[in-house]
XYZ file of C-alpha atoms in Angstrom:
687
model
C 26.151 6.323 -17.539
C 25.300 7.026 -21.162
C 21.789 7.601 -22.471
C 19.786 4.573 -23.618
C 16.979 4.488 -26.143
C 13.692 2.925 -25.153
C 14.312 -0.456 -26.798
C 17.510 -0.886 -24.762
C 15.861 -0.431 -21.354
C 14.531 -3.127 -19.025
C 12.482 -2.208 -15.949
C 12.079 -5.124 -13.539
C 10.491 -5.192 -10.072
C 11.881 -7.824 -7.707
C 9.128 -9.045 -5.380
C 8.647 -11.835 -2.863
C 7.773 -12.790 0.675
C 10.046 -11.424 3.390
C 13.332 -13.320 3.676
C 13.443 -14.783 0.158
C 16.721 -13.006 -0.619
C 15.819 -10.138 -2.952
C 18.333 -7.646 -1.637
C 21.267 -10.074 -1.530
C 20.427 -11.066 -5.126
C 20.695 -7.428 -6.254
C 23.898 -6.971 -4.237
C 25.428 -10.015 -5.979
C 24.285 -8.827 -9.419
C 25.838 -5.399 -8.865
C 29.090 -6.982 -7.723
C 29.372 -9.642 -10.430
C 28.604 -7.160 -13.222
C 31.206 -4.709 -11.907
C 28.645 -2.071 -10.950
C 30.094 -2.170 -7.414
C 33.615 -3.000 -6.298
C 32.628 -4.896 -3.171
C 29.821 -7.217 -2.133
C 27.318 -5.496 0.159
C 26.595 -7.221 3.473
C 23.239 -6.921 5.281
C 24.580 -8.000 8.672
C 27.419 -5.475 8.574
C 25.171 -2.669 7.332
C 27.166 -2.205 4.108
C 24.347 -3.090 1.722
C 23.994 -0.797 -1.293
C 20.226 -1.260 -1.444
C 19.260 -1.182 2.262
C 20.705 2.187 3.238
C 17.950 3.670 5.415
C 18.776 3.764 9.129
C 15.857 1.503 10.027
C 16.738 -0.955 7.245
C 20.278 -1.297 8.571
C 19.023 -1.783 12.130
C 16.420 -4.392 11.128
C 18.500 -6.011 8.358
C 15.368 -5.938 6.221
C 14.077 -3.717 3.398
C 11.341 -1.252 4.303
C 11.242 0.788 1.091
C 11.836 0.245 -2.615
C 15.386 0.925 -3.758
C 16.432 1.509 -7.373
C 19.578 0.082 -8.930
C 20.391 1.184 -12.481
C 23.323 -0.421 -14.279
C 24.512 -1.481 -17.742
C 24.952 -4.965 -19.130
C 25.954 -5.731 -22.716
C 24.350 -2.671 -24.278
C 21.198 -2.749 -22.146
C 20.287 -0.481 -19.235
C 18.638 -2.421 -16.429
C 16.524 -0.694 -13.778
C 15.975 -3.103 -10.897
C 13.491 -2.092 -8.207
C 14.207 -4.025 -5.008
C 10.963 -4.030 -3.003
C 10.267 -4.889 0.646
C 9.010 -8.391 1.349
C 7.231 -7.617 4.594
C 3.556 -7.146 3.726
C 3.240 -4.023 5.879
C 5.016 -2.316 2.975
C 2.843 -3.640 0.136
C 2.389 -0.033 -1.003
C 6.048 0.029 -2.060
C 5.473 -3.136 -4.104
C 2.404 -1.674 -5.819
C 4.309 1.494 -6.742
C 7.229 -0.469 -8.207
C 4.969 -2.731 -10.253
C 3.173 0.298 -11.680
C 6.323 1.512 -13.465
C 7.863 -1.809 -14.534
C 7.168 -3.961 -17.562
C 8.046 -7.190 -15.781
C 8.491 -8.812 -12.382
C 10.999 -11.266 -10.961
C 9.141 -13.232 -8.266
C 11.363 -15.000 -5.739
C 10.416 -18.187 -3.891
C 12.694 -19.239 -1.031
C 13.973 -22.754 -1.745
C 13.299 -24.152 1.747
C 10.090 -22.450 2.856
C 8.479 -22.463 -0.600
C 5.408 -20.368 -1.352
C 4.221 -18.313 1.627
C 1.257 -15.992 2.096
C 3.360 -12.991 1.072
C 4.358 -14.823 -2.119
C 0.719 -15.318 -3.008
C -0.050 -11.646 -2.400
C 2.714 -10.415 -4.721
C 1.798 -13.115 -7.253
C -1.716 -11.688 -7.424
C -0.267 -8.169 -7.663
C 1.849 -9.175 -10.689
C -1.017 -10.849 -12.522
C -1.284 -9.680 -16.116
C 2.369 -8.698 -16.521
C 5.379 -10.700 -17.763
C 7.070 -12.464 -14.850
C 9.862 -14.898 -14.118
C 9.860 -17.168 -11.069
C 13.212 -17.580 -9.319
C 13.732 -20.368 -6.792
C 16.305 -18.636 -4.645
C 18.878 -19.586 -2.004
C 19.344 -23.040 -3.469
C 22.463 -23.543 -1.331
C 20.608 -23.716 1.993
C 20.412 -26.869 4.086
C 17.222 -28.935 3.669
C 16.516 -27.706 0.124
C 14.376 -30.180 -1.802
C 13.551 -29.088 -5.348
C 10.622 -31.472 -5.657
C 9.066 -30.076 -2.487
C 9.360 -26.444 -3.547
C 7.957 -27.266 -7.006
C 4.943 -28.926 -5.378
C 4.456 -25.786 -3.278
C 4.514 -23.636 -6.424
C 1.995 -25.745 -8.333
C -0.336 -26.024 -5.327
C -0.408 -22.339 -4.448
C 0.281 -20.327 -7.607
C -1.581 -20.270 -10.905
C 0.405 -20.253 -14.131
C 1.930 -22.299 -16.916
C 5.355 -22.873 -15.349
C 8.216 -23.832 -17.654
C 11.702 -24.719 -16.429
C 14.196 -22.509 -18.261
C 16.971 -24.171 -16.260
C 17.572 -27.448 -14.484
C 19.397 -27.320 -11.138
C 22.653 -29.192 -10.717
C 22.466 -30.424 -7.140
C 20.490 -28.949 -4.260
C 21.316 -27.597 -0.819
C 25.057 -27.381 -0.050
C 25.626 -29.533 -3.167
C 24.134 -26.936 -5.499
C 26.847 -26.099 -8.015
C 25.039 -24.528 -10.965
C 22.313 -24.907 -13.582
C 21.729 -26.338 -17.033
C 20.757 -23.475 -19.343
C 18.023 -24.895 -21.580
C 18.290 -22.005 -24.057
C 21.996 -22.457 -24.743
C 21.990 -26.160 -23.759
C 25.074 -25.847 -21.565
C 25.975 -25.823 -17.874
C 26.616 -22.592 -15.948
C 28.752 -23.490 -12.937
C 30.254 -21.905 -9.841
C 30.624 -18.306 -8.715
C 32.702 -17.593 -11.833
C 29.862 -18.695 -14.149
C 32.062 -21.041 -16.159
C 30.420 -22.903 -18.999
C 30.709 -26.643 -19.497
C 28.907 -29.329 -21.516
C 25.839 -31.025 -20.069
C 26.756 -34.294 -18.256
C 25.792 -37.419 -20.173
C 23.637 -38.715 -17.320
C 21.475 -35.571 -17.480
C 21.261 -35.155 -21.243
C 17.979 -37.056 -21.606
C 16.298 -34.978 -18.886
C 17.716 -31.779 -20.409
C 16.401 -32.640 -23.890
C 12.921 -33.331 -22.517
C 12.941 -30.026 -20.597
C 14.241 -28.195 -23.691
C 11.315 -29.583 -25.674
C 8.865 -28.083 -23.141
C 10.626 -24.711 -23.519
C 10.380 -24.832 -27.328
C 6.683 -25.766 -27.164
C 5.974 -22.869 -24.783
C 7.797 -20.502 -27.134
C 5.874 -21.770 -30.162
C 2.551 -21.085 -28.411
C 3.532 -17.444 -27.962
C 3.424 -16.612 -31.680
C 1.224 -17.991 -34.462
C 4.000 -17.865 -37.061
C 6.376 -19.740 -34.764
C 3.692 -22.300 -33.976
C 3.187 -22.911 -37.682
C 6.923 -23.314 -38.218
C 7.191 -25.658 -35.250
C 4.465 -27.899 -36.658
C 6.217 -27.969 -40.041
C 9.864 -28.354 -38.939
C 9.497 -29.709 -35.384
C 12.109 -27.236 -34.117
C 12.911 -23.546 -33.562
C 16.206 -21.666 -33.525
C 17.523 -20.329 -30.200
C 16.642 -16.781 -31.213
C 13.121 -17.829 -32.225
C 12.707 -19.524 -28.842
C 13.627 -16.244 -27.103
C 11.210 -14.253 -29.285
C 8.416 -16.759 -28.684
C 8.986 -16.894 -24.934
C 8.961 -13.115 -24.682
C 5.627 -12.932 -26.529
C 4.217 -15.792 -24.459
C 5.203 -13.983 -21.259
C 3.632 -10.727 -22.438
C 0.385 -12.593 -23.164
C 0.505 -14.443 -19.845
C 0.916 -17.848 -21.484
C 4.000 -19.019 -19.586
C 6.171 -18.312 -16.545
C 9.839 -19.377 -16.843
C 11.485 -20.849 -13.732
C 15.116 -20.159 -12.776
C 17.373 -21.222 -9.876
C 20.129 -19.375 -8.013
C 22.182 -19.075 -4.828
C 23.205 -15.406 -4.444
C 25.007 -15.749 -1.069
C 27.645 -17.927 -2.746
C 27.310 -16.319 -6.188
C 26.132 -19.403 -8.073
C 23.788 -19.078 -11.099
C 23.286 -15.343 -10.573
C 24.481 -13.999 -13.930
C 22.197 -16.421 -15.820
C 19.279 -14.753 -14.025
C 20.390 -11.374 -15.328
C 20.833 -12.799 -18.819
C 17.314 -14.209 -18.783
C 15.845 -10.904 -17.608
C 17.698 -8.995 -20.317
C 16.645 -11.333 -23.108
C 13.107 -12.240 -22.029
C 11.684 -9.191 -20.289
C 10.046 -6.769 -22.737
C 11.365 -3.283 -23.412
C 9.015 -0.439 -22.373
C 7.806 0.083 -25.957
C 6.863 -3.598 -26.320
C 4.087 -3.504 -23.722
C 0.919 -1.663 -24.708
C 0.205 2.086 -24.788
C -0.199 4.135 -21.621
C -3.394 5.957 -20.665
C -3.785 9.574 -19.542
C -6.899 11.169 -18.041
C -7.933 14.714 -18.973
C -9.633 17.198 -16.655
C -13.038 16.367 -18.134
C -12.535 12.653 -17.436
C -11.841 11.593 -21.017
C -8.917 9.262 -21.639
C -6.284 9.132 -24.347
C -3.652 6.549 -25.216
C -0.072 7.068 -26.393
C 2.801 4.817 -27.347
C 5.851 4.616 -25.082
C 8.093 6.681 -27.331
C 10.265 9.785 -27.383
C 7.892 11.066 -30.077
C 4.854 11.011 -27.754
C 3.962 14.078 -25.658
C 5.904 14.385 -22.411
C 4.282 12.277 -19.695
C 6.349 11.447 -16.601
C 4.927 9.828 -13.478
C 6.210 10.346 -9.914
C 5.760 6.919 -8.332
C 7.742 7.413 -5.133
C 8.955 10.253 -2.928
C 11.749 10.004 -0.375
C 11.958 12.698 2.300
C 14.823 13.590 4.606
C 16.051 16.598 6.559
C 17.597 18.035 3.382
C 14.480 17.893 1.251
C 12.831 15.367 -1.011
C 13.803 13.144 -3.901
C 11.199 12.245 -6.528
C 11.438 8.890 -8.317
C 10.188 9.417 -11.878
C 9.234 7.064 -14.694
C 9.016 8.639 -18.144
C 6.298 7.089 -20.306
C 6.290 9.503 -23.226
C 8.670 12.149 -24.577
C 11.966 12.995 -22.873
C 12.483 14.666 -19.508
C 15.397 17.104 -19.632
C 17.618 18.351 -16.825
C 17.390 22.108 -16.200
C 13.966 22.417 -17.827
C 10.515 23.635 -16.882
C 7.480 21.367 -17.042
C 3.836 21.453 -15.977
C 2.775 19.794 -12.718
C -0.691 18.526 -13.617
C -1.392 17.470 -10.029
C -1.162 21.053 -8.716
C -1.749 22.854 -12.046
C 1.544 24.732 -11.735
C 4.874 25.098 -13.485
C 7.859 23.434 -11.811
C 11.567 23.394 -12.538
C 13.392 20.132 -13.172
C 16.896 20.819 -11.894
C 19.231 17.846 -12.210
C 18.072 14.380 -13.241
C 20.114 11.481 -11.874
C 20.286 7.712 -12.032
C 20.473 5.741 -8.796
C 22.325 2.773 -7.408
C 20.883 2.521 -3.917
C 21.544 5.986 -2.510
C 24.477 6.675 -4.848
C 23.508 8.978 -7.701
C 25.104 10.401 -10.816
C 23.803 13.114 -13.167
C 22.001 12.456 -16.432
C 21.192 15.040 -19.129
C 17.783 13.493 -19.826
C 15.553 10.473 -19.384
C 14.158 8.876 -22.535
C 10.710 7.293 -22.771
C 10.593 4.146 -20.663
C 13.456 5.134 -18.356
C 13.466 5.632 -14.586
C 15.461 8.182 -12.601
C 15.231 10.726 -9.793
C 14.828 14.482 -9.507
C 15.819 16.374 -6.351
C 13.572 19.138 -4.944
C 10.849 18.905 -7.571
C 8.673 21.708 -6.176
C 5.354 20.623 -4.689
C 4.996 17.593 -6.944
C 4.034 14.589 -4.830
C 3.668 10.865 -5.325
C 1.165 10.113 -8.134
C 2.025 13.447 -9.751
C 2.224 13.803 -13.544
C 4.684 16.015 -15.410
C 3.620 17.242 -18.856
C 4.775 19.763 -21.464
C 2.491 22.637 -20.491
C -0.837 23.716 -19.083
C -2.468 23.137 -22.467
C -1.708 19.447 -21.970
C -3.075 19.142 -18.423
C -3.557 15.376 -18.329
C -2.696 12.945 -15.557
C -1.970 9.305 -14.896
C -4.466 7.567 -12.613
C -3.037 7.237 -9.086
C -1.508 4.004 -7.830
C -4.199 1.864 -6.229
C -3.349 1.133 -2.604
C -5.134 -0.952 0.045
C -6.986 0.683 2.920
C -5.084 0.962 6.235
C -5.654 -1.892 8.682
C -3.886 -0.653 11.821
C -3.884 2.627 13.738
C -2.172 4.245 16.712
C -2.809 7.478 18.543
C 0.292 9.687 18.421
C 1.162 12.214 21.102
C 3.899 14.875 21.001
C 6.497 14.406 23.752
C 7.306 18.074 24.330
C 5.702 21.412 23.571
C 8.275 21.983 20.832
C 6.951 18.875 19.058
C 3.373 20.183 18.930
C 4.155 22.923 16.409
C 5.858 20.625 13.895
C 3.634 17.538 14.247
C 1.229 18.317 11.379
C 4.014 19.220 8.960
C 6.039 16.115 9.808
C 3.066 13.767 9.517
C 2.298 15.310 6.122
C 5.878 14.613 5.015
C 5.613 10.996 6.155
C 2.381 10.560 4.172
C 3.972 12.219 1.131
C 6.766 9.641 1.293
C 4.416 6.709 1.902
C 0.809 7.059 0.632
C -0.279 3.906 2.509
C 0.086 6.004 5.660
C -2.627 8.458 6.611
C -3.422 10.617 9.609
C -6.335 12.638 10.921
C -7.570 14.368 14.028
C -10.337 12.285 15.586
C -12.781 14.874 16.924
C -14.778 12.338 18.921
C -11.776 11.311 21.025
C -9.569 14.421 20.645
C -6.676 12.263 19.421
C -4.356 12.387 16.421
C -4.595 9.033 14.650
C -1.850 7.607 12.425
C -3.001 4.688 10.244
C -1.048 2.232 8.106
C -0.664 -1.356 6.958
C 0.447 -2.861 10.270
C 2.022 -2.213 13.649
C 5.548 -2.595 12.256
C 4.714 -0.105 9.517
C 3.500 2.423 12.101
C 6.415 1.797 14.441
C 8.881 2.547 11.645
C 6.928 5.672 10.655
C 7.195 7.007 14.213
C 10.930 6.284 14.269
C 11.353 8.001 10.897
C 9.606 11.057 12.321
C 12.258 11.195 15.044
C 15.357 10.220 13.067
C 14.618 12.203 9.885
C 12.616 15.170 11.093
C 13.352 15.496 14.813
C 9.732 14.950 15.903
C 9.441 12.963 19.127
C 6.192 11.019 19.494
C 4.721 8.456 21.836
C 1.926 6.117 20.792
C -1.069 4.450 22.383
C -3.996 2.303 21.325
C -6.572 4.718 19.875
C -9.797 5.338 21.713
C -12.774 4.050 19.778
C -14.806 6.911 18.221
C -18.203 5.915 19.598
C -21.337 7.894 18.810
C -24.671 8.387 20.507
C -28.169 8.281 19.061
C -31.763 7.849 20.227
C -34.299 5.080 19.785
C -37.640 6.881 20.175
C -39.375 10.252 19.996
C -39.403 12.517 23.038
C -40.328 16.101 23.896
C -38.848 18.627 26.302
C -39.701 22.069 27.620
C -36.743 24.148 28.742
C -36.675 27.695 30.121
C -33.492 29.694 30.457
C -33.626 32.667 32.897
C -30.767 34.842 34.033
C -31.065 38.078 36.020
C -27.892 39.745 37.279
C -28.905 43.311 38.096
C -28.692 44.604 34.525
C -30.289 43.342 31.368
C -31.457 39.749 31.878
C -31.686 36.702 29.654
C -34.877 34.831 28.911
C -35.768 32.056 26.491
C -38.232 29.181 26.511
C -38.299 26.452 23.896
C -40.385 23.355 23.303
C -38.353 20.708 21.447
C -39.180 17.318 20.000
C -36.449 14.846 18.982
C -37.016 12.006 16.527
C -34.814 9.085 15.571
C -33.229 8.900 12.100
C -30.989 6.213 10.608
C -27.942 5.594 12.796
C -25.562 6.879 10.109
C -27.710 9.904 9.232
C -26.588 13.449 9.937
C -28.375 15.778 12.325
C -31.483 17.506 11.024
C -33.331 20.548 12.391
C -36.805 21.831 11.600
C -39.192 24.462 12.874
C -42.953 24.084 13.377
C -43.384 27.534 14.933
C -46.668 29.173 13.956
C -47.973 32.556 14.885
C -44.560 34.003 15.678
C -44.173 32.438 19.137
C -40.424 32.690 18.535
C -39.046 35.124 15.990
C -36.861 33.825 13.137
C -33.467 34.943 14.573
C -34.243 33.080 17.810
C -35.203 29.933 15.881
C -31.780 30.092 14.212
C -30.160 30.582 17.626
C -32.067 27.552 18.961
C -30.710 25.454 16.094
C -27.188 26.669 16.865
C -27.636 25.578 20.482
C -28.831 22.127 19.394
C -25.801 21.727 17.157
C -23.509 22.686 20.041
C -25.045 19.859 22.073
C -24.164 17.360 19.324
C -20.465 17.524 20.185
C -20.863 16.018 23.666
C -23.764 13.615 24.043
C -25.768 13.481 27.254
C -25.182 9.734 27.711
C -21.375 9.422 27.745
C -20.049 12.557 26.093
C -19.677 11.153 22.552
C -20.914 12.968 19.407
C -24.625 12.601 18.682
C -25.881 11.444 15.282
C -29.072 10.159 13.687
C -31.330 12.701 15.426
C -33.850 15.202 14.121
C -34.769 18.120 16.396
C -37.967 20.113 15.886
C -38.752 23.327 17.748
C -42.557 23.522 17.831
C -43.290 26.239 20.405
C -41.647 28.704 22.733
C -41.798 32.044 24.414
C -39.683 35.165 24.257
C -39.448 38.369 26.360
C -39.593 41.751 24.609
C -36.530 43.033 26.538
C -34.570 40.113 28.002
C -34.705 37.664 25.094
C -31.423 37.463 23.192
C -29.858 35.027 20.751
C -27.416 33.786 23.405
C -30.354 32.931 25.653
C -32.024 30.833 22.944
C -28.703 29.150 22.171
C -28.500 28.061 25.795
C -32.139 26.982 25.860
C -31.723 25.043 22.639
C -28.586 23.294 23.908
C -29.982 22.308 27.297
C -33.423 21.500 25.927
C -31.864 19.208 23.346
C -29.885 17.360 26.034
C -33.020 16.962 28.153
C -35.026 15.628 25.215
C -32.287 13.159 24.179
C -31.953 11.749 27.713
C -35.622 10.774 27.632
C -35.526 9.372 24.091
C -33.832 6.052 24.859
C -30.220 7.051 24.086
C -27.860 4.292 22.956
C -24.205 4.073 21.989
C -23.102 3.326 18.436
C -19.767 1.707 17.604
C -17.904 1.609 14.262
C -18.217 -1.717 12.438
C -15.602 -2.803 9.899
C -15.741 -5.231 6.998
C -12.869 -7.675 7.608
C -11.466 -10.252 5.168
C -9.021 -12.791 6.626
C -6.984 -15.167 4.443
C -5.252 -18.068 6.198
C -4.027 -21.583 5.413
C -6.933 -23.991 5.808
C -5.270 -25.632 8.822
C -5.897 -22.452 10.824
C -9.512 -21.998 9.767
C -11.018 -23.306 13.024
C -8.764 -21.228 15.276
C -9.401 -18.028 13.342
C -13.150 -18.620 13.193
C -13.310 -19.241 16.948
C -11.297 -16.105 17.579
C -13.618 -14.120 15.314
C -16.646 -15.279 17.284
C -15.003 -14.126 20.496
C -14.670 -10.670 18.905
C -18.441 -10.332 18.388
C -17.995 -10.860 14.651
C -20.872 -11.496 12.273
C -19.424 -13.993 9.805
C -20.883 -13.300 6.364
C -19.210 -15.973 4.316
C -16.318 -18.380 3.861
C -14.529 -19.217 0.620
C -11.754 -21.565 -0.405
C -8.924 -20.606 -2.786
C -6.460 -23.445 -3.230
C -5.317 -24.438 0.231
C -6.306 -21.053 1.669
C -9.486 -20.218 3.543
C -11.045 -16.772 3.230
C -13.319 -15.524 5.993
C -15.484 -12.423 5.539
C -17.064 -10.843 8.580
C -18.287 -7.607 10.115
C -16.425 -6.869 13.340
C -16.595 -3.943 15.798
C -13.490 -1.754 15.648
C -13.077 -2.076 19.421
C -12.348 -5.790 18.915
C -9.776 -5.245 16.134
C -7.304 -2.918 17.869
C -4.653 -5.619 18.388
C -5.690 -8.012 15.617
C -2.512 -7.667 13.543
C -0.370 -9.100 16.353
C -3.022 -11.628 17.389
C -3.428 -13.053 13.873
C 0.336 -13.296 13.452
C 0.550 -15.229 16.716
C -2.331 -17.552 15.787
C -1.023 -18.421 12.328
C 2.734 -18.135 12.733
C 2.720 -15.123 10.440
C 0.912 -16.975 7.641
C -2.390 -15.127 7.901
C -3.220 -11.782 6.313
C -6.250 -9.564 6.546
C -7.793 -6.404 5.169
C -10.417 -4.182 6.735
C -12.503 -1.213 5.700
C -15.122 0.876 7.461
C -18.651 -0.439 6.899
C -21.105 1.392 9.175
C -22.000 2.243 12.754
C -23.955 -0.323 14.768
C -25.645 -0.332 18.155
C -23.574 -1.541 21.061
C -24.833 -4.425 23.269
C -26.497 -3.108 26.417
C -24.093 -4.799 28.847
C -21.086 -3.169 27.155
C -22.895 0.157 26.943
C -23.499 0.137 30.695
C -19.797 -0.458 31.360
C -18.745 2.317 28.982
C -21.238 4.838 30.357
C -20.170 4.057 33.926
C -16.509 4.527 33.002
C -17.270 7.806 31.229
C -19.127 9.142 34.286
C -16.268 8.123 36.575
C -13.703 9.846 34.334
C -15.882 12.972 34.268
C -16.130 13.027 38.065
C -12.384 12.476 38.500
C -11.535 15.033 35.832
């Protein structure tokens, strides 16, 4: 592939709900433009874009794939994103590096919850709406248009009129060229007489939308009552950039009908990288600077995606300013280090071919780009140590505890989990000290299941999973005092320490505090420090059920030491046991993590979801309405949300979505606390 200047590049993210036909659309475009010699097939596992092992097995995209190809002097970078909302992070990354979005709506099912989510994600950028799979049985154009107007906000303008629907779909009327585009060979024919009146009326709406995109065109339109075809294209492009209109197209990729007109519209209407605003960089001191998307700007390349395998990693890079050269050295602003750019390549699925350089606005890949990770910025040198802000991603909503299968898996677990997170920043993992478990978190159970399978298939790490234990905490409700004496005599030097402790309650989320009220030297300073160390040791395993203790202040106010037998270890022991004794008499209670949960469902499911929330001990804080969707906000204990992803899907037929984020710790109801404490004691006795 030859090099393309910035004005001849189009970067388009293809987004939709799962099952709308994004991948088959790209496969058909590649085939009909000659970029591939055969049509990829999802069922047979021969798709160019879905090449990961899990994608082939599931016949569904799980990561963004890049297809770069040429069409009539323009380089088109299509980013085919997953439709399943567990992989919304892939969508967010693709949208970050594209100037426009092609949003697909399935012609039978219409707008679904996933469609609304990606529609919100694309807000503020030029976008085209494609009603896809028009050849399916039970397609009704009027019904899908009603779904669009009811659920999505925008000034929708038909750029085409469909000729037939369902199995009778045979093509479209192109309202820019005022001609028919028919069949899988895209033959052009005149508009039928019986549709000419409808086509002229629709053409008028297109011209009016174009005129509103530019003041000069609007003035001309008022004076002459018409615009040339080229002026209509210019006006529509400006209107799309300013968010004033959303063109609507129709296609049937499985049978190859009206696919090339989609590509033509994207090429003509989507802006080039240098037509959409400057980009912003952040310096080390927090100041920002703006630059034009141009080869003349300082080098600024953004790593928006990383793909890991057993051979290493591949970094997906978008150049915003300057040119990125193969076999060059650049500055990694993320790690403040110099890295070597070996060979740059363009991609078509997993197929790659070398490129000498990427110009401003272009997208490509670099293999083995040092320690540069996703969200990394490449610049000219350390003197220009500026970065792009990271891609904003939602907080994880589902977690599993992961356990190595064999001893050989223990050693490589941390490294492999780090590689999974590097490839997918919506994943995260941590060691939960309270439960002694390794927790893997992500956007849903399917997301986590695929991550675990990737760990095995790509990196040879075998893991099993379980529902995570809830990281409860313990605290106290009142002040209490204790007197504890530690004596030990074993024939040699003995141990002696006596401490008087008082514990006081702090806020439930507060850290532990320690203070000394010793006067007159009853305990010398080193032994006070040792007493504090003993108290802190006791925090790890609470006296009530063995959970970490928080929200407590301990004060040592008196004590006694022996001139020979008193040692720091003795006061550590006295502090630890005295603290436990004081806490047990201070009304100990269990705390549980509470999460802020936002659930969005079709209004028909509002009652069911609300009832289910109440059964989960939720405190509903508010309910809103957005179109025909209900939004419920509530605080819910984490213990009640462990299986919510599957439960909500079952309740709403997959049409409900939710987000959750940690809010605070709250006190557990006494009846549940009694059950948990009894179970903890039984486990301790059996263990």
